[in-house]
Amino acid sequence: MKALKIWITGASGMLGKDLQALAVSRGHRVFPTDRELDITDAAPVSSFLAAHEPDYAVNAAAYTAVDLAETETELNEKVNALGPKVLGECCARAQIPLLHISTDYVLSGEAPQPLLPDALFAPVNAYGKAKARGEVFLKESGAESWILRTAWLYGIHGKNFVKTMLSLMKTRDEVRVVNDQFGNPTWTCDLARAVLQILENGSHFGTYHFSGEGITSWFEFALKIREFALELGLLTRKVSVIGIPSSEYPTPARRPHWSALSKEKLKETFGISIPLWETSLFEYLKSEAERGEI
Ligand SMILES: NC(=O)c1ccc[n+]([C@@H]2O[C@H](COP(=O)([O-])OP(=O)(O)OC[C@H]3O[C@@H](n4cnc5c(N)ncnc54)[C@H](OP(=O)(O)O)[C@@H]3O)[C@@H](O)[C@H]2O)c1
């Protein structure tokens, strides 16, 4: 396999760090950047592309504070909508294909059908709306691009639902979790592998979905976290986990009740296999248990 030169933005983030490590382990050359190279600033972005001439760019940079995005509207819009526009325009000029990470929250639907990549946008919060605009801007930029939507992400390097649950389960007698929002938990390491498989393929630009296989609710996700954490010694007592409706857990940003993603197009196009979300959750928790930091 040819070694690729890959520019990764948001390289200090939860996905960015795992993506960097995996790309290097597969023999690729990585140019990681984060805040020091603002993706919304065209001049430095163009200079960077001219100086490094990567084969591909991956945009893992984003503003990911879903609740804060309701009030930090300017920053949300800037990073999540203008960012992909600027990157798209610069990559188009430099003729460098761009893989952009987007989110299930640009969509919302009804059970039981997983949402297809060509479903109409239906974001229910400011973060989803800005990410949807980012996708549109990128498509209009003329860059060769893959838009890869993912969902319910967790990994070693960032704040996420799994870590929050483990921390609550260690300190509380009871944890209440919403049981009426359904989607696909996704491990950053699985997503990173899919990103690299797409780049290594190098063709079939378009919009795709990648998330863990299987559909669950946040409540069932929490039950699995508890079960595996007890098995791996990350928890020592079985705290009570109670399912509640979203109406009993108000948040600044609304969340879709159904954002399960269909991955058929990605699997058929690139031959990518996707582990069951439970399998990846166990692998992730095992790696955390070995690290001994949570
Ligand atoms: N986390 C999830 O559950 C989830 C779900 C679905 C989709 N996604 C998508 O997956 C991708 C990766 O998410 P993640 O959770 O790994 O995100 P993350 O941990 O928040 O990482 C994003 C990185 O981008 C940086 N960044 C912010 N603004 C920037 C700018 N203007 N220029 C350059 N870098 C900037 C951030 O720096 P600071 O930390 O200093 O802000 C951070 O290091 C994003 O596109 C996100 O929308 C995430």
Coordinates of N, CA and C in Angstrom, one line a residue, residues 45-235:
V45 N -4.5 28.6 5.8 CA -4.8 27.2 5.4 C -4.2 27.0 4.0
S46 N -4.3 28.0 3.1 CA -3.8 27.8 1.7 C -2.2 27.7 1.8
S47 N -1.6 28.5 2.7 CA -0.2 28.5 2.8 C 0.3 27.1 3.3
F48 N -0.5 26.6 4.2 CA -0.2 25.2 4.8 C -0.2 24.2 3.7
L49 N -1.3 24.2 2.9 CA -1.5 23.3 1.8 C -0.3 23.4 0.8
A50 N 0.1 24.6 0.5 CA 1.2 24.8 -0.5 C 2.5 24.3 0.0
A51 N 2.7 24.5 1.3 CA 4.0 24.2 1.9 C 4.1 22.6 2.1
H52 N 3.0 22.0 2.4 CA 3.1 20.5 2.7 C 2.6 19.6 1.6
E53 N 1.8 20.1 0.7 CA 1.3 19.3 -0.4 C 0.8 17.9 0.0
P54 N -0.2 17.9 1.0 CA -0.7 16.5 1.4 C -1.4 15.9 0.2
D55 N -1.5 14.5 0.3 CA -2.4 13.8 -0.7 C -3.8 14.1 -0.3
Y56 N -4.1 14.1 1.0 CA -5.5 14.3 1.4 C -5.5 15.2 2.7
A57 N -6.7 15.8 2.9 CA -6.9 16.5 4.1 C -8.1 15.9 4.8
V58 N -8.0 15.8 6.1 CA -9.2 15.3 6.9 C -9.6 16.3 7.9
N59 N -10.8 16.7 7.9 CA -11.3 17.8 8.8 C -12.0 17.1 10.0
A60 N -11.2 16.9 11.1 CA -11.7 16.4 12.4 C -11.9 17.6 13.4
A61 N -11.7 18.8 12.9 CA -11.9 20.0 13.8 C -13.3 20.4 13.8
A62 N -13.8 20.7 14.9 CA -15.2 21.1 15.0 C -15.5 21.8 16.4
Y63 N -16.6 22.5 16.5 CA -17.1 23.0 17.8 C -18.1 22.0 18.2
T64 N -17.8 21.2 19.3 CA -18.6 20.0 19.6 C -19.4 20.1 20.9
A65 N -19.5 21.4 21.4 CA -20.3 21.6 22.7 C -21.8 21.8 22.3
V66 N -22.5 20.7 22.2 CA -23.8 20.7 21.6 C -24.8 21.6 22.4
D67 N -24.7 21.6 23.7 CA -25.6 22.5 24.5 C -25.2 23.9 24.4
L68 N -23.9 24.2 24.5 CA -23.4 25.6 24.5 C -23.6 26.2 23.1
A69 N -23.7 25.4 22.1 CA -23.9 25.9 20.7 C -25.2 26.7 20.6
E70 N -26.2 26.4 21.5 CA -27.4 27.1 21.5 C -27.3 28.6 21.7
T71 N -26.2 28.9 22.6 CA -26.0 30.3 22.9 C -24.7 30.9 22.3
E72 N -23.7 30.0 22.1 CA -22.4 30.5 21.5 C -22.6 30.4 20.0
T73 N -23.6 31.1 19.5 CA -24.0 30.9 18.1 C -23.0 31.2 17.1
E74 N -22.2 32.3 17.4 CA -21.2 32.8 16.4 C -20.1 31.8 16.2
L75 N -19.6 31.3 17.4 CA -18.5 30.4 17.3 C -18.9 29.0 16.7
N76 N -20.1 28.6 17.0 CA -20.7 27.4 16.4 C -20.7 27.5 14.9
E77 N -21.3 28.6 14.5 CA -21.5 28.9 13.0 C -20.1 29.0 12.3
K78 N -19.2 29.7 13.0 CA -17.9 29.9 12.4 C -17.1 28.6 12.2
V79 N -17.0 27.8 13.2 CA -16.2 26.5 13.1 C -16.9 25.5 12.3
N80 N -18.2 25.3 12.6 CA -18.9 24.1 12.0 C -19.5 24.4 10.6
A81 N -19.7 25.7 10.3 CA -20.3 26.0 8.9 C -19.2 26.6 8.0
L82 N -18.6 27.7 8.6 CA -17.6 28.4 7.8 C -16.3 27.6 7.6
G83 N -16.0 26.8 8.7 CA -14.8 26.0 8.6 C -14.7 25.1 7.4
P84 N -15.7 24.2 7.2 CA -15.7 23.4 6.0 C -15.8 24.1 4.7
K85 N -16.4 25.3 4.7 CA -16.4 26.2 3.5 C -15.0 26.6 3.1
V86 N -14.3 27.1 4.1 CA -12.9 27.6 3.9 C -12.0 26.5 3.4
L87 N -12.1 25.4 4.2 CA -11.3 24.2 3.9 C -11.6 23.7 2.5
G88 N -12.9 23.6 2.1 CA -13.3 23.2 0.8 C -12.8 24.0 -0.3
E89 N -12.9 25.4 -0.1 CA -12.4 26.3 -1.2 C -10.9 26.2 -1.3
C90 N -10.2 26.1 -0.2 CA -8.7 26.0 -0.3 C -8.3 24.7 -0.9
C91 N -9.0 23.6 -0.5 CA -8.6 22.3 -1.0 C -8.9 22.2 -2.5
A92 N -10.0 22.9 -2.9 CA -10.4 22.8 -4.3 C -9.3 23.5 -5.2
R93 N -8.9 24.7 -4.7 CA -7.8 25.4 -5.4 C -6.5 24.6 -5.5
A94 N -6.2 23.9 -4.4 CA -5.0 23.1 -4.4 C -5.2 21.7 -4.9
Q95 N -6.4 21.4 -5.3 CA -6.7 20.1 -5.9 C -6.3 18.9 -4.9
I96 N -6.7 19.2 -3.7 CA -6.5 18.1 -2.6 C -7.8 17.6 -2.1
P97 N -8.1 16.4 -2.3 CA -9.4 15.9 -1.8 C -9.5 16.0 -0.2
L98 N -10.7 16.3 0.2 CA -10.9 16.5 1.7 C -12.0 15.5 2.2
L99 N -11.6 14.9 3.3 CA -12.6 14.1 4.0 C -13.1 14.9 5.2
H100 N -14.4 15.2 5.3 CA -14.9 16.0 6.3 C -15.8 15.2 7.3
I101 N -15.6 15.3 8.6 CA -16.4 14.5 9.5 C -17.6 15.4 9.9
S102 N -18.8 14.7 9.7 CA -20.0 15.4 10.2 C -20.8 14.5 11.2
T103 N -22.1 14.8 11.4 CA -22.7 14.2 12.5 C -24.1 13.7 12.2
D104 N -24.6 12.7 12.9 CA -26.0 12.3 12.9 C -27.0 13.4 13.2
Y105 N -26.5 14.4 13.9 CA -27.4 15.5 14.4 C -27.8 16.4 13.2
V106 N -27.3 16.2 12.0 CA -27.8 17.0 10.9 C -29.2 16.3 10.4
L107 N -29.5 15.2 11.0 CA -30.7 14.4 10.6 C -31.5 14.2 11.9
S108 N -32.8 13.8 11.7 CA -33.6 13.2 12.7 C -34.7 12.4 12.0
G109 N -35.1 11.3 12.5 CA -36.1 10.5 11.8 C -37.0 9.8 12.8
E110 N -37.6 8.8 12.2 CA -38.6 8.0 13.0 C -38.1 6.5 12.9
A111 N -38.3 5.8 14.0 CA -38.0 4.4 14.0 C -39.0 3.7 13.1
P112 N -38.6 2.6 12.5 CA -37.4 1.8 12.8 C -36.4 1.9 11.7
Q113 N -36.5 2.8 10.7 CA -35.6 2.8 9.6 C -34.3 3.6 9.9
P114 N -33.1 3.0 9.7 CA -31.9 3.8 9.8 C -31.9 4.8 8.7
L115 N -31.3 6.0 9.1 CA -31.3 7.1 8.1 C -30.2 7.0 7.0
L116 N -30.7 7.2 5.8 CA -29.8 7.0 4.7 C -29.0 8.3 4.5
P117 N -27.8 8.2 3.8 CA -26.9 9.4 3.6 C -27.6 10.4 2.7
D118 N -28.6 10.1 1.9 CA -29.3 11.1 1.1 C -30.6 11.6 1.8
A119 N -30.8 11.2 3.0 CA -32.0 11.7 3.7 C -32.0 13.3 3.8
L120 N -33.2 13.9 3.8 CA -33.2 15.4 3.9 C -32.7 15.8 5.2
F121 N -32.0 17.0 5.2 CA -31.5 17.5 6.5 C -32.7 17.7 7.4
A122 N -32.6 17.4 8.7 CA -33.6 17.7 9.7 C -33.0 17.9 11.1
P123 N -32.1 18.9 11.2 CA -31.5 19.1 12.5 C -32.4 19.7 13.5
V124 N -32.3 19.3 14.7 CA -33.2 19.8 15.8 C -32.5 20.8 16.7
N125 N -31.2 21.0 16.5 CA -30.5 21.9 17.4 C -29.5 22.8 16.6
A126 N -28.9 23.8 17.3 CA -28.1 24.8 16.6 C -26.8 24.1 16.0
Y127 N -26.2 23.2 16.8 CA -25.0 22.4 16.4 C -25.3 21.7 15.1
G128 N -26.4 20.9 15.0 CA -26.8 20.2 13.8 C -27.1 21.1 12.6
K129 N -27.7 22.2 12.9 CA -27.9 23.2 11.8 C -26.6 23.7 11.2
A130 N -25.7 24.1 12.1 CA -24.4 24.6 11.6 C -23.6 23.5 10.8
K131 N -23.7 22.3 11.4 CA -22.9 21.2 10.7 C -23.6 20.9 9.3
A132 N -24.9 21.1 9.2 CA -25.6 20.8 8.0 C -25.2 21.9 7.0
R133 N -25.1 23.2 7.4 CA -24.7 24.3 6.5 C -23.2 24.0 6.1
G134 N -22.4 23.5 7.0 CA -21.0 23.2 6.7 C -21.0 22.2 5.5
E135 N -21.8 21.2 5.6 CA -21.9 20.1 4.5 C -22.2 20.8 3.2
V136 N -23.3 21.7 3.2 CA -23.7 22.3 2.0 C -22.6 23.2 1.4
F137 N -22.0 24.0 2.3 CA -20.8 24.9 1.8 C -19.7 24.0 1.2
L138 N -19.4 22.9 1.8 CA -18.3 22.1 1.3 C -18.7 21.5 -0.1
K139 N -19.9 21.1 -0.2 CA -20.4 20.6 -1.6 C -20.3 21.7 -2.6
E140 N -20.6 22.9 -2.2 CA -20.6 24.0 -3.2 C -19.2 24.5 -3.5
S141 N -18.2 24.1 -2.7 CA -16.8 24.6 -2.8 C -16.1 24.1 -4.1
G142 N -16.6 23.0 -4.6 CA -15.9 22.4 -5.8 C -14.8 21.4 -5.4
A143 N -14.6 21.2 -4.1 CA -13.5 20.3 -3.7 C -14.0 18.9 -3.9
E144 N -13.1 18.0 -4.3 CA -13.4 16.6 -4.2 C -13.5 16.2 -2.8
S145 N -14.7 15.7 -2.3 CA -14.8 15.4 -0.9 C -15.6 14.2 -0.6
W146 N -15.3 13.7 0.6 CA -16.1 12.7 1.3 C -16.7 13.4 2.5
I147 N -18.0 13.3 2.7 CA -18.6 13.7 4.0 C -18.9 12.5 4.7
L148 N -18.3 12.3 5.9 CA -18.5 11.1 6.7 C -19.2 11.4 8.0
R149 N -20.5 11.1 8.1 CA -21.3 11.4 9.3 C -21.1 10.3 10.3
T150 N -20.9 10.7 11.5 CA -20.8 9.7 12.6 C -21.7 10.1 13.8
A151 N -21.6 9.3 14.8 CA -22.6 9.5 15.9 C -22.1 9.0 17.3
W152 N -22.6 9.6 18.3 CA -22.4 9.1 19.7 C -20.9 8.6 19.9
L153 N -20.0 9.5 19.7 CA -18.6 9.1 19.7 C -18.0 9.1 21.1
Y154 N -17.1 8.1 21.3 CA -16.4 8.0 22.5 C -15.0 7.4 22.2
G155 N -14.0 7.8 23.1 CA -12.7 7.3 22.9 C -11.8 7.8 24.1
I156 N -10.6 7.4 24.1 CA -9.7 7.6 25.2 C -9.4 9.1 25.4
H157 N -9.4 9.9 24.3 CA -8.8 11.2 24.5 C -9.8 12.4 24.7
G158 N -11.0 12.1 25.0 CA -11.9 13.3 25.2 C -13.0 13.0 26.2
K159 N -13.8 14.0 26.5 CA -14.9 13.9 27.4 C -16.0 13.2 26.5
N160 N -16.7 12.2 27.1 CA -17.7 11.6 26.4 C -18.7 10.8 27.3
F161 N -19.8 10.3 26.8 CA -20.8 9.7 27.5 C -20.3 8.5 28.4
V162 N -19.4 7.7 27.8 CA -18.9 6.5 28.6 C -18.2 7.0 29.8
K163 N -17.3 8.0 29.7 CA -16.5 8.4 30.8 C -17.4 9.1 31.8
T164 N -18.4 9.9 31.3 CA -19.3 10.5 32.3 C -20.1 9.5 33.1
M165 N -20.6 8.4 32.4 CA -21.3 7.4 33.1 C -20.5 6.7 34.1
L166 N -19.2 6.4 33.8 CA -18.3 5.7 34.7 C -18.1 6.6 36.0
S167 N -17.9 7.8 35.7 CA -17.7 8.7 36.8 C -18.9 8.8 37.7
L168 N -20.1 9.0 37.1 CA -21.4 9.0 37.9 C -21.6 7.7 38.6
M169 N -21.3 6.6 38.0 CA -21.6 5.3 38.6 C -20.6 5.0 39.8
K170 N -19.5 5.7 39.8 CA -18.6 5.6 40.9 C -19.0 6.4 42.1
T171 N -19.7 7.5 41.8 CA -19.9 8.4 42.9 C -21.4 8.5 43.4
R172 N -22.3 8.0 42.6 CA -23.7 8.2 42.9 C -24.3 6.8 43.3
D173 N -25.5 6.8 43.9 CA -26.2 5.6 44.3 C -27.1 5.2 43.1
E174 N -27.5 6.2 42.3 CA -28.5 6.0 41.3 C -28.1 6.9 40.1
V175 N -28.2 6.4 38.9 CA -28.0 7.2 37.7 C -29.2 7.1 36.8
R176 N -29.7 8.3 36.4 CA -30.9 8.4 35.5 C -30.5 8.7 34.1
V177 N -31.0 7.9 33.2 CA -30.5 8.1 31.8 C -31.7 8.0 30.8
V178 N -31.7 8.9 29.8 CA -32.9 8.9 28.9 C -33.0 7.6 28.1
N179 N -34.2 7.2 28.0 CA -34.5 5.9 27.3 C -35.3 6.1 26.0
D180 N -35.5 7.3 25.6 CA -36.3 7.5 24.4 C -35.5 8.2 23.3
Q181 N -34.2 8.2 23.3 CA -33.4 8.6 22.2 C -32.6 7.5 21.7
F182 N -32.6 7.2 20.4 CA -32.0 6.0 19.8 C -31.0 6.3 18.8
G183 N -29.8 5.6 18.8 CA -28.8 5.9 17.8 C -27.7 4.8 17.9
N184 N -26.5 5.2 17.5 CA -25.4 4.2 17.4 C -24.1 4.7 18.1
P185 N -23.8 4.1 19.2 CA -22.5 4.4 19.8 C -21.3 4.1 18.9
T186 N -20.3 4.9 18.9 CA -19.2 4.7 17.9 C -17.9 5.0 18.6
W187 N -17.0 4.0 18.5 CA -15.6 4.1 19.1 C -14.7 4.9 18.1
T188 N -14.0 5.9 18.6 CA -13.1 6.7 17.7 C -12.1 5.8 16.9
C189 N -11.7 4.7 17.5 CA -10.7 3.8 16.8 C -11.3 3.2 15.6
D190 N -12.6 2.8 15.7 CA -13.3 2.2 14.6 C -13.5 3.2 13.5
L191 N -13.9 4.4 13.9 CA -14.1 5.5 12.9 C -12.7 5.9 12.2
A192 N -11.7 5.9 13.0 CA -10.3 6.2 12.4 C -10.0 5.2 11.4
R193 N -10.2 4.0 11.6 CA -9.9 2.9 10.7 C -10.7 3.1 9.4
A194 N -12.0 3.4 9.5 CA -12.8 3.7 8.3 C -12.3 4.9 7.5
V195 N -11.9 5.9 8.2 CA -11.4 7.1 7.5 C -10.2 6.7 6.7
L196 N -9.3 5.9 7.3 CA -8.1 5.6 6.5 C -8.4 4.6 5.4
Q197 N -9.4 3.7 5.6 CA -9.7 2.8 4.5 C -10.3 3.6 3.3
I198 N -11.0 4.7 3.6 CA -11.6 5.5 2.5 C -10.4 6.2 1.8
L199 N -9.5 6.8 2.6 CA -8.4 7.5 1.9 C -7.5 6.6 1.1
E200 N -7.3 5.4 1.7 CA -6.5 4.4 1.0 C -7.1 3.9 -0.3
N201 N -8.5 3.9 -0.3 CA -9.2 3.6 -1.6 C -9.1 4.8 -2.6
G202 N -9.3 6.0 -2.0 CA -9.0 7.3 -2.8 C -10.1 7.7 -3.8
S203 N -11.2 7.0 -3.9 CA -12.2 7.4 -4.9 C -13.6 7.3 -4.3
H204 N -14.6 7.4 -5.2 CA -16.0 7.4 -4.7 C -16.4 8.5 -3.7
F205 N -16.1 9.7 -4.2 CA -16.5 10.9 -3.3 C -18.0 10.9 -3.1
G206 N -18.4 11.5 -2.0 CA -19.8 11.5 -1.7 C -20.1 11.5 -0.2
T207 N -21.3 11.3 0.2 CA -21.7 11.4 1.6 C -22.0 10.0 2.1
Y208 N -21.4 9.7 3.2 CA -21.5 8.3 3.8 C -21.7 8.4 5.3
H209 N -22.2 7.3 5.9 CA -22.4 7.2 7.3 C -21.4 6.1 7.9
F210 N -20.8 6.4 9.0 CA -20.1 5.4 9.8 C -20.5 5.5 11.3
S211 N -21.0 4.5 11.9 CA -21.2 4.4 13.3 C -21.2 3.0 13.7
G212 N -21.2 2.7 15.0 CA -21.2 1.3 15.5 C -22.4 0.6 14.9
E213 N -22.2 -0.7 14.7 CA -23.3 -1.5 14.2 C -24.3 -1.9 15.3
G214 N -25.6 -1.7 15.0 CA -26.6 -2.0 16.0 C -27.2 -0.7 16.6
I215 N -28.4 -0.7 17.0 CA -29.1 0.5 17.5 C -29.4 0.3 19.0
T216 N -29.3 1.4 19.7 CA -29.6 1.3 21.2 C -30.0 2.7 21.7
S217 N -30.5 2.7 22.9 CA -30.8 4.0 23.6 C -29.7 4.4 24.5
W218 N -29.7 5.6 25.0 CA -28.6 6.0 25.9 C -28.8 5.2 27.2
F219 N -30.0 4.8 27.6 CA -30.2 4.0 28.8 C -29.6 2.6 28.6
E220 N -29.9 2.0 27.5 CA -29.3 0.6 27.3 C -27.8 0.7 27.1
F221 N -27.3 1.8 26.5 CA -25.8 2.0 26.4 C -25.3 2.1 27.9
A222 N -25.9 2.8 28.7 CA -25.4 2.9 30.1 C -25.4 1.6 30.8
L223 N -26.5 0.8 30.6 CA -26.5 -0.6 31.2 C -25.3 -1.4 30.8
K224 N -25.0 -1.3 29.5 CA -23.9 -2.1 28.9 C -22.5 -1.6 29.5
I225 N -22.4 -0.3 29.7 CA -21.2 0.3 30.3 C -21.1 -0.3 31.7
R226 N -22.2 -0.3 32.4 CA -22.1 -0.8 33.8 C -21.7 -2.3 33.8
E227 N -22.4 -3.1 32.9 CA -22.1 -4.5 32.9 C -20.6 -4.8 32.6
F228 N -20.1 -4.1 31.5 CA -18.7 -4.4 31.1 C -17.7 -3.8 32.2
A229 N -18.0 -2.7 32.7 CA -17.1 -2.1 33.7 C -17.0 -2.9 35.0
L230 N -18.1 -3.5 35.4 CA -18.1 -4.5 36.5 C -17.2 -5.7 36.2
E231 N -17.4 -6.2 34.9 CA -16.6 -7.4 34.5 C -15.1 -7.1 34.5
L232 N -14.8 -5.8 34.1 CA -13.4 -5.5 33.9 C -12.7 -4.9 35.2
G233 N -13.5 -4.7 36.2 CA -13.0 -4.2 37.4 C -12.9 -2.6 37.4
L234 N -13.5 -2.0 36.5 CA -13.6 -0.5 36.5 C -14.6 0.0 37.4
L235 N -15.6 -0.8 37.8 CA -16.5 -0.5 38.9 C -16.5 -1.6 39.9

